[in-house]
CSV table of C-alpha atoms in Angstrom, one decimal:
chain,number,residue,atom,x,y,z
A,1,UNK,CA,-17.5,158.5,16.3
A,2,UNK,CA,-18.7,161.7,18.2
A,3,UNK,CA,-19.4,164.4,15.7
A,4,UNK,CA,-17.8,166.7,18.0
A,5,UNK,CA,-14.7,165.1,18.1
A,6,UNK,CA,-11.9,166.6,15.9
A,7,UNK,CA,-9.1,164.3,15.4
A,8,UNK,CA,-6.4,166.4,15.2
A,9,UNK,CA,-4.5,167.6,18.4
A,10,UNK,CA,-3.0,166.7,21.7
A,11,UNK,CA,-2.0,168.3,25.3
A,12,UNK,CA,-1.5,167.1,28.7
A,13,UNK,CA,-2.8,167.5,31.9
A,14,UNK,CA,-2.4,167.5,35.9
A,15,UNK,CA,-4.2,168.7,38.9
A,16,UNK,CA,-2.2,171.9,40.0
A,17,UNK,CA,-2.3,175.2,42.0
A,18,UNK,CA,-0.7,177.6,39.6
A,19,UNK,CA,0.8,181.2,40.8
A,20,UNK,CA,-1.4,184.0,39.1
A,21,UNK,CA,0.8,185.7,36.6
A,22,UNK,CA,-1.5,185.8,33.3
A,23,UNK,CA,-4.9,186.5,32.4
A,24,UNK,CA,-7.4,183.9,31.8
A,25,UNK,CA,-8.8,183.9,28.1
A,26,UNK,CA,-12.1,182.3,27.2
A,27,UNK,CA,-12.6,179.5,24.8
A,28,UNK,CA,-14.4,176.2,24.1
A,29,UNK,CA,-12.8,172.7,23.8
A,30,UNK,CA,-13.7,169.5,22.1
A,31,UNK,CA,-12.3,165.9,21.8
A,32,UNK,CA,-10.4,163.6,19.7
A,33,UNK,CA,-9.5,160.0,20.1
A,34,UNK,CA,-6.2,159.6,18.5
A,35,UNK,CA,-3.6,160.7,20.8
A,36,UNK,CA,0.1,160.1,19.7
A,37,UNK,CA,-0.5,160.9,16.0
A,38,UNK,CA,0.5,164.5,16.8
A,39,UNK,CA,2.1,166.8,14.0
A,40,UNK,CA,4.6,167.9,16.6
A,41,UNK,CA,6.4,164.5,16.1
A,42,UNK,CA,6.2,163.5,19.8
A,43,UNK,CA,5.2,160.0,18.7
A,44,UNK,CA,3.1,157.6,20.8
A,45,UNK,CA,3.1,158.9,24.4
A,46,UNK,CA,3.2,155.6,26.0
A,47,UNK,CA,3.8,151.7,25.9
A,48,UNK,CA,6.3,151.8,23.0
A,49,UNK,CA,9.3,149.8,23.5
A,50,UNK,CA,9.1,150.7,27.1
A,51,UNK,CA,9.5,154.4,26.4
A,52,UNK,CA,6.8,156.5,28.4
A,53,UNK,CA,6.7,160.3,27.8
A,54,UNK,CA,6.3,162.9,30.6
A,55,UNK,CA,3.1,163.7,29.3
A,56,UNK,CA,0.5,160.9,28.5
A,57,UNK,CA,-2.5,160.3,26.3
A,58,UNK,CA,-4.7,161.3,29.3
A,59,UNK,CA,-2.9,165.0,29.0
A,60,UNK,CA,-2.8,165.9,25.4
A,61,UNK,CA,-4.4,168.3,23.1
A,62,UNK,CA,-3.7,170.9,20.0
A,63,UNK,CA,-4.0,174.7,18.7
A,64,UNK,CA,-6.2,175.4,15.7
A,65,UNK,CA,-3.9,176.5,12.9
A,66,UNK,CA,-5.5,180.2,12.9
A,67,UNK,CA,-4.9,180.5,16.9
A,68,UNK,CA,-2.6,183.6,17.1
A,69,UNK,CA,0.0,181.2,19.5
A,70,UNK,CA,-0.3,178.4,16.6
A,71,UNK,CA,3.1,179.2,15.3
A,72,UNK,CA,5.4,177.3,17.2
A,73,UNK,CA,3.4,176.2,19.7
A,74,UNK,CA,4.6,172.5,19.9
A,75,UNK,CA,5.6,172.2,23.5
A,76,UNK,CA,3.5,174.9,25.1
A,77,UNK,CA,1.2,174.2,27.8
A,78,UNK,CA,-1.7,175.7,29.2
A,79,UNK,CA,-3.6,175.7,32.4
A,80,UNK,CA,-7.4,174.9,31.4
A,81,UNK,CA,-10.7,174.9,33.4
A,82,UNK,CA,-14.1,173.5,32.2
A,83,UNK,CA,-16.6,176.9,31.8
A,84,UNK,CA,-20.4,176.3,31.5
A,85,UNK,CA,-21.5,178.0,28.2
A,86,UNK,CA,-24.5,177.8,25.5
A,87,UNK,CA,-22.4,175.8,23.0
A,88,UNK,CA,-23.3,177.6,19.6
A,89,UNK,CA,-21.0,176.6,16.7
A,90,UNK,CA,-19.4,178.9,14.3
A,91,UNK,CA,-22.5,178.6,11.6
A,92,UNK,CA,-24.9,178.9,14.4
A,93,UNK,CA,-26.6,175.7,13.2
A,94,UNK,CA,-25.5,173.5,16.3
A,95,UNK,CA,-27.0,175.3,19.5
A,96,UNK,CA,-26.7,173.2,22.6
A,97,UNK,CA,-26.9,173.6,26.4
A,98,UNK,CA,-23.5,173.0,28.2
A,99,UNK,CA,-24.1,175.5,31.1
A,100,UNK,CA,-24.2,172.4,33.7
A,101,UNK,CA,-21.5,170.2,31.7
A,102,UNK,CA,-18.4,170.8,34.3
A,103,UNK,CA,-17.6,168.3,36.6
A,104,UNK,CA,-16.0,171.5,39.0
A,105,UNK,CA,-15.6,174.7,37.3
A,106,UNK,CA,-12.9,175.5,39.6
A,107,UNK,CA,-10.8,172.8,39.1
A,108,UNK,CA,-7.8,173.3,36.5
A,109,UNK,CA,-5.5,170.6,34.7
A,110,UNK,CA,-2.3,171.4,32.7
A,111,UNK,CA,-1.9,170.4,29.0
A,112,UNK,CA,0.8,170.3,26.4
A,113,UNK,CA,0.3,171.2,22.8
A,114,UNK,CA,1.8,168.1,20.6
A,115,UNK,CA,-0.6,168.6,17.7
A,116,UNK,CA,-2.6,170.9,15.5
A,117,UNK,CA,-6.3,171.4,15.0
A,118,UNK,CA,-6.5,172.4,10.8
A,119,UNK,CA,-9.3,174.9,10.6
A,120,UNK,CA,-10.2,173.6,6.9
A,121,UNK,CA,-13.1,170.9,7.4
A,122,UNK,CA,-13.4,171.7,11.0
A,123,UNK,CA,-15.0,175.1,10.6
A,124,UNK,CA,-17.8,174.7,12.9
A,125,UNK,CA,-16.0,174.4,16.1
A,126,UNK,CA,-12.0,174.6,15.4
A,127,UNK,CA,-11.9,178.1,14.0
A,128,UNK,CA,-14.4,181.1,14.0
A,129,UNK,CA,-15.9,183.0,16.6
A,130,UNK,CA,-13.9,181.4,19.8
A,131,UNK,CA,-10.7,180.4,20.8
A,132,UNK,CA,-10.3,176.8,20.8
A,133,UNK,CA,-8.6,173.8,22.2
A,134,UNK,CA,-8.8,169.9,20.9
A,135,UNK,CA,-8.5,167.8,24.1
A,136,UNK,CA,-7.4,164.2,24.2
A,137,UNK,CA,-10.8,162.2,25.1
A,138,UNK,CA,-9.1,161.5,28.6
A,139,UNK,CA,-8.1,164.9,29.3
A,140,UNK,CA,-11.3,166.2,28.3
A,141,UNK,CA,-13.0,163.4,30.5
A,142,UNK,CA,-11.3,165.1,33.7
A,143,UNK,CA,-13.2,168.2,32.8
A,144,UNK,CA,-16.7,166.9,31.8
A,145,UNK,CA,-18.2,164.0,30.5
A,146,UNK,CA,-16.8,162.9,27.0
A,147,UNK,CA,-20.5,162.5,26.0
A,148,UNK,CA,-21.0,166.3,26.1
A,149,UNK,CA,-19.0,166.5,23.0
A,150,UNK,CA,-18.3,170.3,23.5
A,151,UNK,CA,-17.4,172.6,26.7
A,152,UNK,CA,-16.6,176.1,27.4
A,153,UNK,CA,-13.4,176.6,28.5
A,154,UNK,CA,-11.0,179.1,30.8
A,155,UNK,CA,-7.5,179.0,29.6
A,156,UNK,CA,-3.9,180.5,30.1
A,157,UNK,CA,-0.2,179.4,28.9
A,158,UNK,CA,1.8,178.3,32.1
A,159,UNK,CA,5.3,176.9,32.5
A,160,UNK,CA,5.2,173.0,32.0
A,161,UNK,CA,7.0,172.5,35.1
A,162,UNK,CA,3.2,173.1,36.7
A,163,UNK,CA,2.5,169.5,35.9
A,164,UNK,CA,4.9,168.2,38.6
A,165,UNK,CA,4.9,170.8,41.0
A,166,UNK,CA,4.0,174.3,42.5
A,167,UNK,CA,5.4,177.0,40.5
A,168,UNK,CA,7.9,179.6,41.8
A,169,UNK,CA,8.9,183.3,40.5
A,170,UNK,CA,11.9,182.0,38.8
A,171,UNK,CA,9.8,179.3,36.8
A,172,UNK,CA,7.6,182.6,35.6
A,173,UNK,CA,10.6,184.6,34.8
A,174,UNK,CA,12.1,181.4,32.6
A,175,UNK,CA,8.8,181.0,31.1
A,176,UNK,CA,8.2,184.8,30.0
A,177,UNK,CA,11.4,184.8,28.2
A,178,UNK,CA,10.9,181.6,26.6
A,179,UNK,CA,7.2,182.4,25.5
A,180,UNK,CA,8.4,185.7,24.3
A,181,UNK,CA,11.3,184.1,22.3
A,182,UNK,CA,8.8,181.7,21.2
A,183,UNK,CA,11.4,178.7,20.4
A,184,UNK,CA,14.0,177.1,22.5
A,185,UNK,CA,17.8,177.0,21.6
A,186,UNK,CA,17.6,173.6,23.2
A,187,UNK,CA,16.4,171.4,20.2
A,188,UNK,CA,16.6,168.3,21.5
A,189,UNK,CA,18.1,167.9,25.2
A,190,UNK,CA,17.5,165.1,28.0
A,191,UNK,CA,15.3,163.3,25.6
A,192,UNK,CA,12.9,166.3,25.0
A,193,UNK,CA,11.9,168.1,22.2
A,194,UNK,CA,12.3,171.9,22.9
A,195,UNK,CA,9.7,174.5,22.6
A,196,UNK,CA,8.6,175.6,19.1
A,197,UNK,CA,10.3,172.5,17.3
A,198,UNK,CA,8.8,169.5,15.6
A,199,UNK,CA,10.4,166.0,15.2
A,200,UNK,CA,9.7,164.0,12.1
A,201,UNK,CA,11.4,160.6,11.5
A,202,UNK,CA,11.2,159.0,8.0
A,203,UNK,CA,12.5,156.1,5.6
A,204,UNK,CA,13.3,154.0,8.7
A,205,UNK,CA,13.0,150.5,9.8
A,206,UNK,CA,10.2,151.3,12.1
A,207,UNK,CA,7.9,153.2,9.8
A,208,UNK,CA,7.7,156.2,11.9
A,209,UNK,CA,5.7,158.4,9.5
A,210,UNK,CA,2.8,155.9,9.4
A,211,UNK,CA,3.6,154.2,12.8
A,212,UNK,CA,4.3,157.2,14.8
A,213,UNK,CA,6.9,155.5,16.6
A,214,UNK,CA,8.8,158.1,18.6
A,215,UNK,CA,11.9,156.5,18.1
A,216,UNK,CA,13.0,157.5,21.7
A,217,UNK,CA,15.0,155.5,23.9
A,218,UNK,CA,16.1,155.2,27.9
A,219,UNK,CA,19.6,154.6,28.2
A,220,UNK,CA,21.6,153.2,30.7
A,221,UNK,CA,22.8,156.7,32.1
A,222,UNK,CA,19.2,157.7,32.8
A,223,UNK,CA,19.4,160.0,29.8
A,224,UNK,CA,17.2,159.8,26.4
A,225,UNK,CA,18.0,159.9,22.8
A,226,UNK,CA,16.4,159.5,19.4
A,227,UNK,CA,17.8,156.3,17.8
A,228,UNK,CA,16.9,154.9,14.2
A,229,UNK,CA,17.8,152.6,11.8
A,230,UNK,CA,17.4,154.7,8.5
A,231,UNK,CA,17.5,153.6,4.7
A,232,UNK,CA,19.3,155.5,2.0
A,233,UNK,CA,18.1,158.9,1.8
A,234,UNK,CA,16.2,158.5,5.2
A,235,UNK,CA,16.6,160.7,8.2
A,236,UNK,CA,14.9,162.7,10.5
A,237,UNK,CA,14.5,166.7,11.2
A,238,UNK,CA,13.9,168.9,14.0
A,239,UNK,CA,11.9,172.1,12.3
A,240,UNK,CA,10.1,175.3,13.5
A,241,UNK,CA,8.2,178.1,12.5
A,242,UNK,CA,8.8,181.4,10.8
A,243,UNK,CA,9.4,184.1,11.8
A,244,UNK,CA,10.4,182.9,15.2
A,245,UNK,CA,12.9,180.7,14.0
A,246,UNK,CA,14.8,183.4,11.9
A,247,UNK,CA,16.0,185.2,14.8
A,248,UNK,CA,17.2,182.3,16.7
A,249,UNK,CA,19.3,181.2,13.2
A,250,UNK,CA,20.8,184.9,13.1
A,251,UNK,CA,21.8,184.6,16.7
A,252,UNK,CA,23.1,181.3,16.4
A,253,UNK,CA,27.0,180.9,16.3
A,254,UNK,CA,27.0,177.1,16.1
A,255,UNK,CA,25.1,173.8,16.5
A,256,UNK,CA,26.3,171.1,18.8
A,257,UNK,CA,24.8,167.5,19.4
A,258,UNK,CA,26.2,164.0,20.7
A,259,UNK,CA,25.7,160.9,18.7
A,260,UNK,CA,27.1,157.3,18.4
A,261,UNK,CA,26.3,154.5,16.3
A,262,UNK,CA,26.5,150.5,16.3
A,263,UNK,CA,27.9,150.6,12.8
A,264,UNK,CA,29.5,153.4,10.8
A,265,UNK,CA,28.4,157.0,10.7
A,266,UNK,CA,30.4,158.1,7.5
A,267,UNK,CA,27.6,158.6,5.3
A,268,UNK,CA,25.4,160.6,7.5
A,269,UNK,CA,25.1,164.0,6.8
A,270,UNK,CA,24.0,167.0,8.8
A,271,UNK,CA,22.5,169.9,7.0
A,272,UNK,CA,20.3,173.2,7.3
A,273,UNK,CA,17.7,173.3,5.2
A,274,UNK,CA,13.8,174.5,4.7
A,275,UNK,CA,10.8,172.8,4.2
A,276,UNK,CA,10.9,172.0,0.5
A,277,UNK,CA,14.4,170.4,1.3
A,278,UNK,CA,16.2,173.4,-0.3
A,279,UNK,CA,19.3,174.2,2.0
A,280,UNK,CA,23.1,175.7,1.8
A,281,UNK,CA,24.9,173.6,-0.4
A,282,UNK,CA,28.2,173.6,1.9
A,283,UNK,CA,25.7,172.1,4.8
A,284,UNK,CA,25.5,169.1,3.1
A,285,UNK,CA,28.0,167.9,5.7
A,286,UNK,CA,28.7,164.6,6.5
A,287,UNK,CA,29.3,163.9,10.2
A,288,UNK,CA,33.3,163.2,10.1
A,289,UNK,CA,33.7,166.4,8.5
A,290,UNK,CA,32.2,168.6,11.4
A,291,UNK,CA,34.0,171.8,12.4
A,292,UNK,CA,35.0,170.0,15.6
A,293,UNK,CA,34.4,166.2,16.6
A,294,UNK,CA,35.3,165.4,20.5
A,295,UNK,CA,35.2,161.7,21.9
A,296,UNK,CA,33.0,161.7,24.8
A,297,UNK,CA,31.9,158.8,27.5
A,298,UNK,CA,29.8,155.9,26.6
A,299,UNK,CA,30.7,155.5,23.2
A,300,UNK,CA,29.3,158.7,22.0
A,301,UNK,CA,31.0,161.7,20.2
A,302,UNK,CA,30.4,165.5,20.6
A,303,UNK,CA,29.8,167.3,16.8
A,304,UNK,CA,30.1,170.8,16.6
A,305,UNK,CA,29.2,172.7,13.6
A,306,UNK,CA,30.1,176.6,13.1
A,307,UNK,CA,27.1,178.4,11.6
A,308,UNK,CA,29.9,180.5,9.4
A,309,UNK,CA,30.7,177.1,7.7
A,310,UNK,CA,27.0,177.0,6.0
A,311,UNK,CA,26.9,179.0,3.0
A,312,UNK,CA,23.9,179.9,1.2
A,313,UNK,CA,23.9,180.6,-2.3
A,314,UNK,CA,20.3,180.1,-3.3
A,315,UNK,CA,18.4,180.4,-0.7
A,316,UNK,CA,18.1,183.1,2.0
A,317,UNK,CA,18.8,182.2,5.7
A,318,UNK,CA,15.5,183.9,6.6
A,319,UNK,CA,14.1,180.4,5.0
A,320,UNK,CA,16.1,178.1,7.0
A,321,UNK,CA,13.9,176.5,9.5
A,322,UNK,CA,15.2,172.6,9.7
A,323,UNK,CA,18.2,170.8,11.5
A,324,UNK,CA,18.3,167.7,9.0
A,325,UNK,CA,20.0,164.5,9.7
A,326,UNK,CA,19.9,162.1,6.2
A,327,UNK,CA,21.7,159.0,5.2
A,328,UNK,CA,23.6,159.6,1.9
A,329,UNK,CA,24.8,156.0,2.0
A,330,UNK,CA,23.7,152.8,0.1
A,331,UNK,CA,23.6,150.8,3.1
A,332,UNK,CA,21.0,151.3,6.1
A,333,UNK,CA,22.7,153.5,9.1
A,334,UNK,CA,22.2,153.3,12.6
A,335,UNK,CA,22.1,156.4,14.4
A,336,UNK,CA,21.7,157.9,18.1
A,337,UNK,CA,21.5,161.5,18.9
A,338,UNK,CA,21.2,163.5,22.1
A,339,UNK,CA,21.5,166.9,23.5
A,340,UNK,CA,21.1,168.8,19.9
A,341,UNK,CA,21.3,172.5,20.4
A,342,UNK,CA,21.8,175.9,19.2
A,343,UNK,CA,24.8,177.6,20.8
A,344,UNK,CA,24.1,181.3,20.7
């Protein structure tokens, strides 16, 4: 394995012309060879049960956990360009000529953060004296020969739609609002994990914790859903980071989502809790006891939980950062959900 490969992150790319709206920053990039194992929970990015992600393995990367943008960085997109540098590691022990490593310093690609690069154990490159991005091998290969191992980088945050088309003023306006907010109230809408959220599926039929199966399926109506057969006390959750999640939770009036099952959802619970699994006891509410349930097309039911219904006796609201679904029954439960969002 290339010694400059840092097996931790992922981002996504495309050649684009981007409106100049934010300043370029200088940094460096390495590459890794395990796309689809990202900490954001996007799962394998292509070729799984026919599911194809909008951003594939040739456009993935990660931010170091010491980067100022790290908290809530899942779903952020950056425009990046190769930059010729003298590549010196944080300790100074590695000093390599990379002034001529770039294919074309004026060419840019767009990448999306889907993973993290832990500083611990990767001190030489992932943290220290310079901003760092860890690109997938395929994304790195669009900028320079992966054999170079490390390159200089110019980068700036951009709206993710830059992958698909040229940007207009309204794109930048929406992006600025989302970037400042740091987290999207649209947690999982139209098959996309919202900005600042991470997905984890555990104790399920596909063993997603180890296989990184995305559990995302394309539906006949053109939409996407998260579908899983979850064992007793298995489930899935969407989580975000403090402090960005605190303000969002304070603004939220209710949580809404669509769900359906090939069997019964009577033992599936929806709750709001923290990373330790501690939550509001009254939030351990099985789906049939939602504040409001409405029938929808295609066998779906729309569930609505008022935030006021969740009382927290032993935990502060500021510590809540997960929207959590869990099977409390003794039998495996099948459930699909989509359009999960916080209503402000």
